[in-house]
XYZ file of C-alpha atoms in Angstrom:
681
model
C -9.691 -83.504 170.684
C -12.947 -82.974 168.822
C -14.898 -83.292 172.313
C -12.733 -80.219 173.361
C -14.078 -78.161 170.546
C -17.426 -77.660 172.045
C -15.926 -75.830 175.165
C -17.215 -71.478 174.345
C -16.709 -68.943 177.707
C -20.192 -68.246 178.628
C -19.339 -63.900 178.175
C -23.078 -62.267 179.607
C -26.639 -62.558 180.834
C -28.040 -61.300 184.046
C -29.966 -58.906 185.040
C -30.769 -55.586 182.498
C -30.694 -51.661 183.418
C -33.322 -49.862 181.589
C -31.913 -49.134 177.619
C -31.227 -45.084 177.928
C -31.708 -42.783 174.830
C -28.896 -42.536 172.105
C -27.348 -39.969 172.086
C -29.334 -37.352 169.233
C -25.988 -35.911 168.162
C -23.107 -37.920 166.968
C -20.623 -37.247 169.930
C -17.390 -36.928 168.169
C -14.913 -39.892 169.126
C -12.454 -39.873 171.755
C -8.681 -40.369 171.134
C -8.533 -43.922 173.194
C -5.996 -45.171 174.210
C -7.133 -48.674 171.907
C -4.260 -50.437 169.318
C -5.569 -50.762 166.016
C -2.854 -52.653 164.710
C -2.558 -55.613 164.745
C -3.540 -58.055 167.635
C -1.561 -60.979 169.084
C 0.178 -61.737 171.339
C 4.902 -62.715 171.752
C 6.926 -62.396 168.964
C 5.464 -63.869 166.179
C 2.066 -63.084 164.295
C 0.108 -65.456 161.759
C -0.543 -65.133 158.291
C -2.397 -66.314 155.299
C 0.099 -68.976 153.820
C -2.295 -69.333 151.144
C -5.308 -66.718 151.349
C -6.404 -67.845 147.423
C -7.452 -70.972 148.863
C -10.779 -71.871 150.288
C -10.799 -74.938 152.393
C -12.752 -76.273 154.796
C -13.434 -78.746 157.172
C -9.469 -79.420 157.231
C -8.084 -82.056 160.238
C -4.750 -82.060 158.807
C -1.660 -81.178 156.785
C 1.781 -81.979 155.093
C 4.774 -80.647 153.897
C 5.254 -83.633 150.840
C 8.654 -85.608 151.007
C 9.567 -86.287 147.269
C 11.006 -82.861 145.917
C 7.788 -80.610 144.473
C 7.494 -78.633 147.242
C 4.139 -79.394 148.098
C 1.661 -79.005 150.269
C -0.674 -82.353 151.516
C -3.819 -81.817 153.734
C -6.987 -83.260 154.259
C -10.972 -83.130 155.323
C -12.415 -84.025 158.011
C -15.270 -85.529 155.346
C -12.648 -87.428 153.368
C -10.797 -86.104 150.769
C -7.345 -85.224 150.758
C -5.743 -82.456 148.578
C -2.338 -80.974 146.808
C -1.220 -77.724 145.809
C 1.880 -75.721 145.566
C 3.382 -74.265 148.932
C 3.068 -71.129 147.353
C 1.280 -67.712 148.674
C -0.324 -67.500 144.796
C -1.809 -70.304 144.846
C -5.472 -70.538 143.894
C -6.720 -73.377 143.147
C -6.372 -77.513 144.725
C -6.385 -80.750 143.214
C -8.286 -83.891 144.110
C -5.573 -86.773 145.910
C -7.732 -89.042 147.032
C -11.154 -88.895 147.538
C -13.122 -90.975 150.325
C -16.506 -89.128 150.982
C -18.147 -92.075 150.422
C -16.224 -94.717 152.045
C -15.657 -92.551 154.896
C -19.656 -91.987 155.174
C -18.362 -89.350 158.440
C -21.979 -89.175 160.004
C -20.648 -87.676 163.714
C -18.282 -85.971 164.996
C -14.816 -87.941 165.786
C -15.456 -90.190 163.035
C -13.556 -89.374 159.213
C -10.919 -89.342 157.844
C -7.894 -88.262 160.676
C -4.943 -89.229 159.556
C -2.508 -89.294 156.911
C 1.013 -89.720 156.278
C 2.865 -90.657 153.283
C 5.583 -93.023 152.460
C 8.860 -92.235 152.522
C 9.682 -93.012 149.953
C 6.687 -91.381 148.366
C 8.891 -90.722 145.036
C 8.721 -93.569 143.982
C 5.937 -95.235 145.393
C 3.604 -92.895 145.537
C 2.239 -94.522 149.133
C -0.252 -93.073 150.786
C -1.748 -94.721 153.723
C -4.548 -92.592 155.762
C -5.942 -93.651 159.164
C -9.989 -93.320 158.713
C -12.660 -94.110 161.600
C -16.283 -95.082 160.289
C -20.134 -94.671 161.501
C -21.970 -96.925 160.638
C -20.474 -99.816 161.865
C -17.784 -97.468 163.880
C -14.673 -99.084 162.982
C -11.558 -97.611 162.196
C -9.436 -97.778 159.466
C -5.432 -97.434 158.316
C -5.511 -98.331 154.972
C -2.457 -98.451 152.035
C -3.019 -96.949 149.086
C -1.498 -96.167 145.024
C -1.011 -93.269 143.357
C 1.332 -91.582 140.767
C 2.015 -89.127 142.727
C -0.008 -86.687 141.690
C -3.980 -89.275 141.776
C -4.057 -91.937 143.885
C -6.166 -95.053 142.646
C -8.963 -95.957 145.086
C -9.002 -99.160 143.976
C -5.556 -99.057 145.670
C -6.955 -99.980 148.433
C -5.405 -102.295 150.524
C -6.491 -102.527 154.495
C -3.799 -102.977 157.194
C -5.570 -102.638 160.354
C -9.396 -102.583 161.628
C -10.838 -102.654 164.635
C -14.093 -102.302 165.715
C -15.027 -98.528 167.915
C -16.712 -99.064 171.539
C -18.085 -95.763 171.275
C -17.491 -92.440 168.349
C -15.018 -90.332 170.758
C -11.050 -90.577 171.527
C -10.253 -92.186 167.805
C -6.277 -90.576 168.054
C -5.755 -90.911 164.160
C -2.670 -88.900 163.535
C 0.283 -91.331 161.498
C 3.569 -90.370 160.884
C 6.135 -92.745 159.992
C 8.910 -92.846 161.616
C 12.886 -92.519 160.958
C 12.202 -96.494 161.110
C 10.500 -96.955 158.357
C 7.963 -97.775 160.667
C 4.588 -95.897 160.755
C 3.189 -94.212 164.005
C -0.535 -93.748 164.622
C -1.705 -92.612 167.689
C -5.115 -94.236 169.128
C -6.915 -93.310 171.431
C -9.055 -94.334 174.150
C -12.167 -94.970 172.857
C -14.445 -93.769 174.619
C -15.892 -90.598 176.378
C -16.907 -92.249 179.792
C -12.520 -91.587 180.131
C -13.460 -92.059 183.652
C -15.272 -95.524 183.380
C -13.415 -97.213 181.536
C -9.147 -99.053 181.658
C -8.499 -99.130 178.397
C -5.106 -96.801 178.463
C -3.813 -99.707 180.534
C -4.231 -102.765 179.104
C -1.490 -103.749 176.029
C -4.051 -106.382 175.123
C -6.173 -103.947 173.294
C -6.155 -101.616 171.133
C -7.202 -98.078 172.539
C -4.778 -95.879 174.176
C -2.312 -96.606 173.093
C 0.546 -95.110 169.918
C 0.894 -98.557 167.394
C 3.695 -99.825 165.320
C 3.203 -101.578 162.187
C 4.953 -102.055 159.100
C 4.362 -101.072 156.188
C 3.082 -104.258 154.992
C 0.815 -103.453 158.131
C 2.125 -106.613 159.778
C 3.391 -105.610 163.314
C 7.148 -105.542 164.068
C 8.390 -108.028 165.789
C 11.262 -105.292 167.825
C 7.462 -103.660 169.477
C 8.217 -104.700 172.733
C 4.289 -107.014 173.472
C 5.301 -108.738 170.265
C 5.015 -112.656 171.132
C 4.553 -113.840 167.266
C 0.360 -114.521 167.531
C -0.942 -112.297 165.348
C -3.030 -111.138 167.793
C -3.810 -107.479 168.659
C -1.161 -105.766 170.980
C 1.870 -107.342 169.332
C 1.170 -103.391 167.235
C 1.435 -101.863 171.220
C 4.674 -99.048 171.409
C 3.275 -96.927 174.254
C 0.469 -97.425 176.617
C -1.025 -95.358 178.780
C -2.253 -92.383 176.928
C -6.789 -90.740 176.606
C -5.445 -89.550 173.458
C -2.912 -88.822 171.984
C -4.074 -86.072 169.308
C -0.316 -84.477 166.814
C 2.412 -86.925 166.597
C 6.218 -85.956 165.610
C 9.358 -86.966 165.136
C 12.177 -84.310 166.912
C 14.387 -84.989 163.101
C 17.006 -84.328 165.651
C 17.420 -86.728 167.998
C 14.481 -88.671 166.429
C 11.889 -88.805 169.141
C 8.787 -89.196 169.153
C 6.768 -86.058 170.343
C 2.529 -86.877 171.123
C 0.897 -83.904 172.620
C -1.843 -85.951 174.987
C -6.133 -84.168 175.526
C -6.490 -83.973 178.734
C -9.292 -85.176 181.070
C -10.296 -82.661 184.045
C -7.076 -80.472 184.392
C -4.346 -80.518 182.617
C -2.804 -81.095 178.887
C 0.175 -83.149 178.418
C 3.156 -83.568 176.067
C 5.025 -86.713 176.159
C 8.421 -88.422 174.365
C 6.726 -91.688 173.606
C 9.635 -94.403 174.175
C 9.618 -98.311 173.521
C 7.336 -99.747 175.988
C 6.555 -96.347 178.308
C 3.244 -97.153 179.751
C 2.031 -93.033 180.768
C -0.502 -93.353 183.029
C -3.441 -93.381 182.167
C -6.645 -93.549 183.342
C -4.494 -93.639 187.142
C -3.014 -90.688 186.361
C -3.992 -87.291 184.280
C -0.318 -86.243 183.615
C 0.594 -85.816 187.443
C -2.071 -86.136 188.973
C -4.537 -88.885 190.604
C -7.032 -89.638 188.873
C -8.573 -92.350 189.206
C -6.163 -94.200 191.560
C -8.179 -96.448 194.449
C -4.647 -98.273 194.751
C -2.691 -95.731 195.310
C 0.360 -95.822 192.407
C 2.799 -94.244 193.122
C 3.448 -91.804 190.002
C 6.833 -93.376 190.166
C 5.524 -96.366 188.842
C 4.911 -94.414 185.323
C 6.660 -92.041 182.308
C 6.428 -89.112 183.187
C 5.160 -86.272 180.623
C 8.245 -83.675 179.700
C 5.599 -80.929 179.864
C 1.247 -80.720 181.281
C -0.822 -77.302 181.716
C -3.670 -75.991 183.476
C -7.185 -75.435 181.856
C -5.823 -71.551 182.803
C -3.580 -71.875 179.869
C -5.824 -74.081 177.912
C -8.280 -76.965 177.459
C -7.275 -78.959 173.933
C -3.479 -79.850 173.687
C -2.746 -79.830 169.244
C 0.027 -80.819 169.359
C 3.352 -79.481 167.391
C 6.762 -80.223 165.476
C 9.851 -79.265 166.246
C 10.998 -76.180 164.018
C 13.967 -76.925 161.358
C 13.613 -74.525 159.193
C 15.530 -70.776 158.351
C 13.379 -68.302 158.435
C 12.512 -68.016 162.584
C 16.601 -68.919 163.795
C 15.149 -68.090 167.583
C 12.742 -71.815 167.144
C 14.795 -73.683 166.094
C 14.790 -77.126 167.483
C 11.863 -76.414 169.659
C 8.992 -77.941 170.043
C 5.971 -75.233 168.172
C 2.294 -76.167 169.571
C -0.607 -74.810 170.520
C -3.844 -75.836 172.283
C -7.724 -75.608 170.130
C -9.356 -73.882 173.410
C -7.187 -70.985 174.465
C -5.638 -70.668 170.744
C -2.306 -69.418 172.603
C 1.056 -71.026 170.851
C 4.156 -71.545 172.714
C 7.855 -72.496 171.832
C 9.517 -75.546 173.942
C 12.643 -75.786 174.745
C 13.767 -78.908 176.018
C 17.143 -81.362 177.551
C 16.515 -84.807 176.974
C 13.235 -85.005 178.666
C 13.540 -82.301 180.844
C 11.412 -79.010 179.865
C 13.954 -76.119 179.525
C 11.770 -73.745 178.911
C 8.054 -72.462 177.491
C 7.434 -69.551 176.435
C 3.882 -68.143 175.019
C 4.601 -66.553 170.932
C 1.636 -66.046 168.954
C -1.576 -66.677 168.610
C -3.752 -68.818 166.565
C -6.957 -69.075 165.529
C -9.305 -72.759 166.544
C -5.894 -74.833 165.528
C -6.457 -77.528 165.203
C -3.071 -78.961 163.500
C 0.362 -78.633 163.053
C 3.661 -79.371 160.330
C 6.161 -78.113 158.702
C 6.868 -78.196 154.585
C 9.432 -79.707 153.082
C 12.313 -76.520 153.991
C 10.936 -77.103 158.034
C 8.678 -74.092 158.349
C 5.788 -74.173 159.775
C 2.086 -74.098 158.627
C -0.653 -74.063 161.386
C -4.469 -75.667 159.607
C -7.241 -73.923 161.471
C -10.861 -74.459 161.915
C -12.494 -71.975 159.364
C -9.926 -74.057 156.240
C -6.953 -71.267 156.402
C -3.384 -72.484 156.843
C -1.161 -69.862 158.300
C 2.970 -69.208 158.616
C 4.151 -67.576 161.644
C 5.847 -64.540 160.705
C 8.272 -61.874 163.088
C 5.978 -59.007 164.732
C 5.408 -56.590 167.280
C 2.106 -56.370 168.495
C 1.050 -54.369 170.941
C -1.374 -54.680 173.792
C -4.605 -53.216 175.288
C -3.432 -50.602 177.922
C -2.992 -52.102 181.152
C -5.577 -49.883 183.069
C -9.473 -49.481 182.365
C -7.954 -45.854 182.643
C -5.507 -45.825 180.121
C -7.687 -47.361 178.090
C -10.393 -43.892 178.018
C -12.824 -44.832 177.564
C -14.609 -43.457 180.562
C -14.655 -39.643 181.834
C -14.685 -41.082 185.608
C -14.263 -44.187 185.841
C -14.455 -44.069 190.270
C -18.588 -43.714 188.829
C -17.865 -44.943 185.785
C -19.173 -42.475 183.437
C -18.941 -43.888 179.523
C -16.788 -40.935 177.515
C -19.781 -39.295 176.141
C -18.908 -41.442 172.779
C -19.679 -44.393 173.477
C -22.745 -45.391 172.521
C -25.647 -46.737 175.119
C -27.495 -50.140 174.189
C -29.282 -53.702 175.203
C -29.811 -57.182 173.936
C -32.875 -59.339 174.119
C -31.192 -62.520 175.204
C -28.130 -61.799 177.315
C -26.681 -64.806 177.792
C -26.624 -66.550 181.143
C -23.474 -65.204 184.182
C -25.222 -66.491 187.062
C -27.048 -63.847 187.426
C -24.257 -60.356 187.234
C -26.362 -57.534 185.675
C -24.807 -55.306 182.558
C -23.840 -52.142 180.952
C -23.055 -52.733 177.561
C -21.343 -49.335 175.309
C -20.226 -49.046 171.149
C -18.086 -47.030 169.661
C -16.946 -46.898 165.582
C -15.058 -43.577 164.526
C -16.418 -41.018 163.693
C -16.537 -40.338 159.770
C -17.366 -44.618 159.149
C -20.675 -46.783 159.269
C -21.427 -49.158 160.526
C -22.939 -51.459 157.747
C -24.797 -55.128 156.903
C -22.417 -57.937 157.095
C -25.762 -60.396 156.233
C -29.445 -61.452 158.392
C -27.167 -62.208 160.611
C -24.096 -60.439 161.378
C -23.020 -56.354 161.057
C -19.635 -54.952 159.462
C -17.922 -52.584 162.215
C -15.254 -50.395 160.284
C -11.077 -50.492 162.238
C -11.588 -49.133 165.214
C -14.876 -49.989 166.315
C -15.047 -50.216 170.518
C -18.134 -53.116 171.882
C -17.355 -52.657 176.191
C -19.332 -54.567 178.997
C -19.589 -54.157 182.242
C -19.872 -56.607 185.281
C -21.813 -56.136 188.119
C -22.836 -58.261 191.524
C -25.405 -55.763 193.108
C -23.182 -52.927 193.327
C -20.033 -55.082 193.626
C -17.918 -54.205 190.538
C -16.594 -57.311 188.990
C -14.823 -56.753 185.459
C -15.103 -54.137 182.540
C -14.436 -55.890 179.053
C -13.344 -54.645 176.024
C -13.590 -55.430 172.155
C -11.736 -53.078 169.418
C -11.582 -54.031 166.169
C -8.411 -54.007 164.924
C -6.872 -54.177 161.797
C -7.162 -57.806 161.644
C -9.417 -59.273 163.232
C -11.211 -58.826 166.762
C -8.949 -58.758 170.128
C -10.436 -58.472 173.347
C -9.651 -58.171 176.788
C -10.932 -57.767 180.141
C -10.293 -54.984 183.072
C -11.272 -56.478 187.237
C -11.834 -54.293 189.365
C -10.459 -54.024 192.788
C -11.428 -54.099 195.781
C -11.888 -50.473 197.233
C -14.391 -50.744 193.411
C -12.025 -46.983 192.457
C -9.904 -49.354 189.067
C -9.822 -51.915 187.541
C -6.101 -54.191 186.215
C -6.293 -55.848 182.618
C -6.867 -59.557 183.574
C -3.874 -61.901 181.617
C -4.475 -65.007 183.341
C -7.685 -66.184 183.935
C -8.512 -66.379 187.089
C -12.034 -67.297 189.666
C -12.890 -65.191 192.452
C -15.651 -65.740 195.602
C -18.119 -62.928 196.180
C -20.421 -62.483 198.700
C -24.783 -62.313 196.801
C -27.035 -62.061 199.185
C -25.285 -63.610 201.986
C -23.927 -67.155 199.937
C -20.310 -67.330 198.737
C -20.541 -66.617 194.161
C -17.582 -67.601 192.224
C -16.108 -65.241 189.184
C -14.266 -66.309 186.550
C -11.858 -63.764 184.871
C -11.354 -64.767 180.937
C -8.438 -64.280 180.027
C -7.692 -62.151 176.504
C -7.969 -65.872 174.523
C -10.843 -66.657 176.460
C -13.090 -63.961 174.447
C -12.647 -65.848 171.595
C -14.363 -69.467 173.009
C -17.137 -67.858 172.589
C -16.678 -65.174 170.319
C -16.400 -67.161 167.101
C -14.877 -66.596 164.032
C -18.070 -69.006 162.764
C -20.902 -66.959 164.542
C -19.088 -63.224 163.465
C -16.988 -62.711 166.656
C -19.642 -59.737 168.041
C -22.851 -61.958 169.781
C -24.272 -59.377 171.316
C -24.662 -55.998 168.474
C -26.458 -58.125 165.726
C -29.923 -57.405 164.306
C -31.157 -60.025 165.767
C -29.851 -59.625 169.415
C -28.954 -55.463 169.629
C -31.755 -53.552 171.380
C -31.756 -49.213 170.724
C -33.203 -47.554 168.054
C -31.698 -47.703 164.262
C -33.431 -45.288 162.562
C -31.681 -42.369 166.268
C -28.195 -44.341 164.699
C -29.159 -43.841 160.843
C -29.757 -39.905 162.031
C -26.872 -39.154 162.893
C -24.392 -41.367 159.758
C -23.377 -43.982 162.071
C -24.932 -46.676 159.691
C -25.216 -46.345 155.557
C -28.319 -44.836 154.732
C -31.861 -47.162 154.319
C -30.339 -49.526 157.374
C -33.017 -49.469 159.320
C -35.109 -52.715 157.459
C -32.801 -54.509 159.480
C -35.834 -53.683 162.771
C -38.374 -55.321 160.152
C -35.838 -59.178 160.300
C -36.812 -61.778 162.944
C -34.905 -61.143 165.787
C -34.793 -63.258 169.456
C -37.358 -62.963 172.067
C -36.845 -62.150 175.491
C -36.887 -65.446 177.370
C -40.051 -63.626 179.881
C -42.118 -61.741 177.346
C -45.880 -62.388 175.597
C -44.500 -64.641 173.189
C -45.155 -68.643 172.018
C -43.544 -70.982 173.892
C -41.160 -72.673 171.319
C -40.145 -69.177 169.922
C -38.375 -67.829 173.416
C -37.034 -71.350 174.629
C -35.735 -70.862 170.896
C -34.293 -68.358 171.133
C -32.623 -68.231 174.285
C -31.373 -72.139 172.434
C -29.369 -69.093 169.261
C -28.393 -66.346 172.301
C -26.810 -69.471 175.144
C -25.795 -71.659 172.913
C -25.637 -71.152 168.682
C -22.500 -69.086 168.345
C -21.211 -72.744 169.219
C -23.304 -75.482 167.492
C -23.939 -74.174 163.988
C -22.348 -74.853 161.036
C -18.932 -74.074 161.277
C -18.165 -73.384 164.314
C -16.409 -75.420 167.331
C -18.562 -78.021 169.193
C -18.540 -80.366 166.327
C -21.691 -82.224 166.219
C -24.080 -81.870 163.086
C -26.081 -79.682 165.584
C -27.687 -76.372 164.672
C -29.353 -73.709 167.164
C -29.951 -70.848 165.438
C -33.194 -69.685 166.382
C -34.469 -69.090 162.078
C -33.846 -72.191 161.882
C -37.195 -74.807 161.636
C -36.559 -77.832 164.298
C -36.343 -80.461 161.768
C -33.133 -78.355 160.906
C -31.179 -78.540 164.016
C -30.780 -82.242 164.988
C -32.361 -82.518 167.916
C -35.188 -84.226 167.782
C -35.267 -87.048 167.912
C -30.805 -87.439 167.730
C -29.267 -89.880 169.682
C -26.323 -87.399 171.103
C -22.818 -88.112 170.978
C -21.977 -88.330 174.773
C -25.052 -89.860 176.532
C -25.611 -88.532 180.322
C -28.717 -89.712 181.266
C -27.938 -93.470 181.286
C -31.553 -95.051 179.609
C -31.635 -96.269 176.422
C -34.523 -93.008 175.328
C -31.998 -90.672 175.792
C -32.001 -88.207 172.797
C -30.273 -84.861 172.351
C -34.077 -83.303 172.435
C -36.999 -85.787 173.037
C -40.335 -84.436 171.860
C -42.905 -84.231 174.749
C -40.337 -86.185 177.876
C -37.287 -83.626 178.652
C -36.629 -86.214 181.418
C -34.627 -88.032 178.531
C -33.264 -84.674 176.012
C -29.310 -83.481 176.909
C -30.536 -80.573 175.735
C -32.586 -80.049 179.321
C -30.198 -81.940 181.056
C -27.536 -79.880 180.558
C -28.259 -76.859 181.320
C -29.429 -78.720 184.980
C -26.128 -79.633 185.550
C -22.768 -78.171 186.886
C -20.279 -80.639 186.624
C -18.205 -81.230 183.821
C -21.633 -82.322 181.268
C -22.928 -78.390 182.149
C -23.884 -76.201 179.432
C -22.225 -73.815 178.581
C -19.777 -75.063 180.127
C -18.103 -72.320 181.078
C -18.331 -68.696 183.330
C -21.029 -69.497 184.784
C -21.099 -72.210 189.045
C -25.175 -71.697 188.926
C -27.171 -72.836 186.654
C -30.047 -70.969 184.757
C -34.144 -71.782 186.527
C -35.498 -69.843 184.921
C -33.951 -71.253 181.188
C -34.736 -74.725 182.848
C -38.349 -74.151 183.602
C -38.842 -71.916 179.698
C -36.570 -75.483 177.799
C -37.914 -78.535 180.365
C -42.231 -76.821 179.259
C -40.998 -77.004 175.588
C -39.249 -80.002 175.330
C -42.411 -81.446 177.133
C -44.734 -79.426 174.347
C -43.474 -80.356 171.691
């Protein structure tokens, strides 16, 4: 799962037109047809369930089962906390502190899952699953508590095994209605196309494991042989990385969300002894099947979805609450990457409907509280609930937005202000134009050294072309509850553009060659425009190229705002500037919106330009996913570009390329720049 957290859509870059001067006087803002009311889609929106809490590194959430109606959360660094299920709650209590035990030092390592004993009210027992980095090892451990605080000295290790790699460790723990503990175990390696762990019942990898609360294997497990070997624990297998598990309270069936490899994500109903096909099949699609094993020999998934809809199945819960009768009995799940939230209805092992009901933000876990109401946790440390809503989408055509007075000739409405950026993101050579607007009477402020504060109703527009061929025009609007975005795809006649609702790829002839272009779905905007980076990427102090004094004169910024010009800015790739400054600026623009504290990559790498190199966690650091096949491989190997993952990923066009989405061609000028910088380091 966490491997998927690094995916982010490349949104801009390429050749740039000359900057146009700011209008000498501020034009009144036109009545754009861009809604500032609640954003989102479907019949629900998300609101903070506990707005006064500040949580970090959330990875799991559970409702209590002891009548206290508490919420329990797990943090990757090893903390389990509890607090009252009250929207006004302001404090949490530390229930168990495993930070010194977990010692998280790599992605996919740390506290990944926990479960309360079904008799928690009587025995206070907590079960946790964590992965230590040194040594790289998985642990299932039971702790005793008085119901308020767990005793670290009470630890009893129930199961442990070594991990060959530091990815695909699964980790969710749930108790079944049979009183047994179920654990999702991943196939143990990032290189899923090189291993067969999912098909091996003599290991603990790529499987659902089932054990008694005392750690022993139940004798009714399908492969139990009474000799204590690892396969005694296997309940089902053929899985890649089962991320979140839940039991349907009505049917008592185990439902698992499984993170896919290249093409599909899966939702599976798990049966005793079931084989779900990985790595011979990915969903129902052949993955590595040299013997042409028929799909009918495996258990089919309940539901799959492709890369248009998401890339990291987060999992969900079956809704059994009272607040939303329309959802009762549905399996509500989400995707970390696309942020979509769906409600799935089924009849036994057959899906009858899947409906998108809302949009989340970087969700990592879903569970229900003691009353059966849904809670969704995200990487920002927020816990949210579904509430009924009537979100208003952006207009269906570019003309209806009111942003352009002459759409066929791309003439902007006068209040749109043109600006440039210093280091464009790479977009396969596409040229771009950029504008912004804020409501008349409002101003832009400075949040910190990295971001501006934009008023509600602020609009950012970016237009993409291959030469004279218009591709798309992207629009972002600051609504009352955050930024929303959409892309408008130009038609063949080049006189109109229609909103893109589903991601798509099209081919265009450029200089006699076919060039592909990816059109993002609305949620795709925020795979790159991350909350950790302030959402806005180009229009920020380090990047935005505009006459700040003119903005002040037009009363569009807070007084004295021109001091922003004195802050450090990114250096263009072709500037007459030191090699290191140009290289670090490029990495900041291309990568730092994900690779930074709180970013979605899940790595400890921080590629912001303002940091000293030794603080970036790149030089002489072993990469999480080696791809070069040499023992000397490092994220950045000073003096040796050929041993440096940073350089190699820029050169790739396969699944290991960086940035991973939105481009199909390597950026040769940048590859040379980064290579020269590494060699010179």
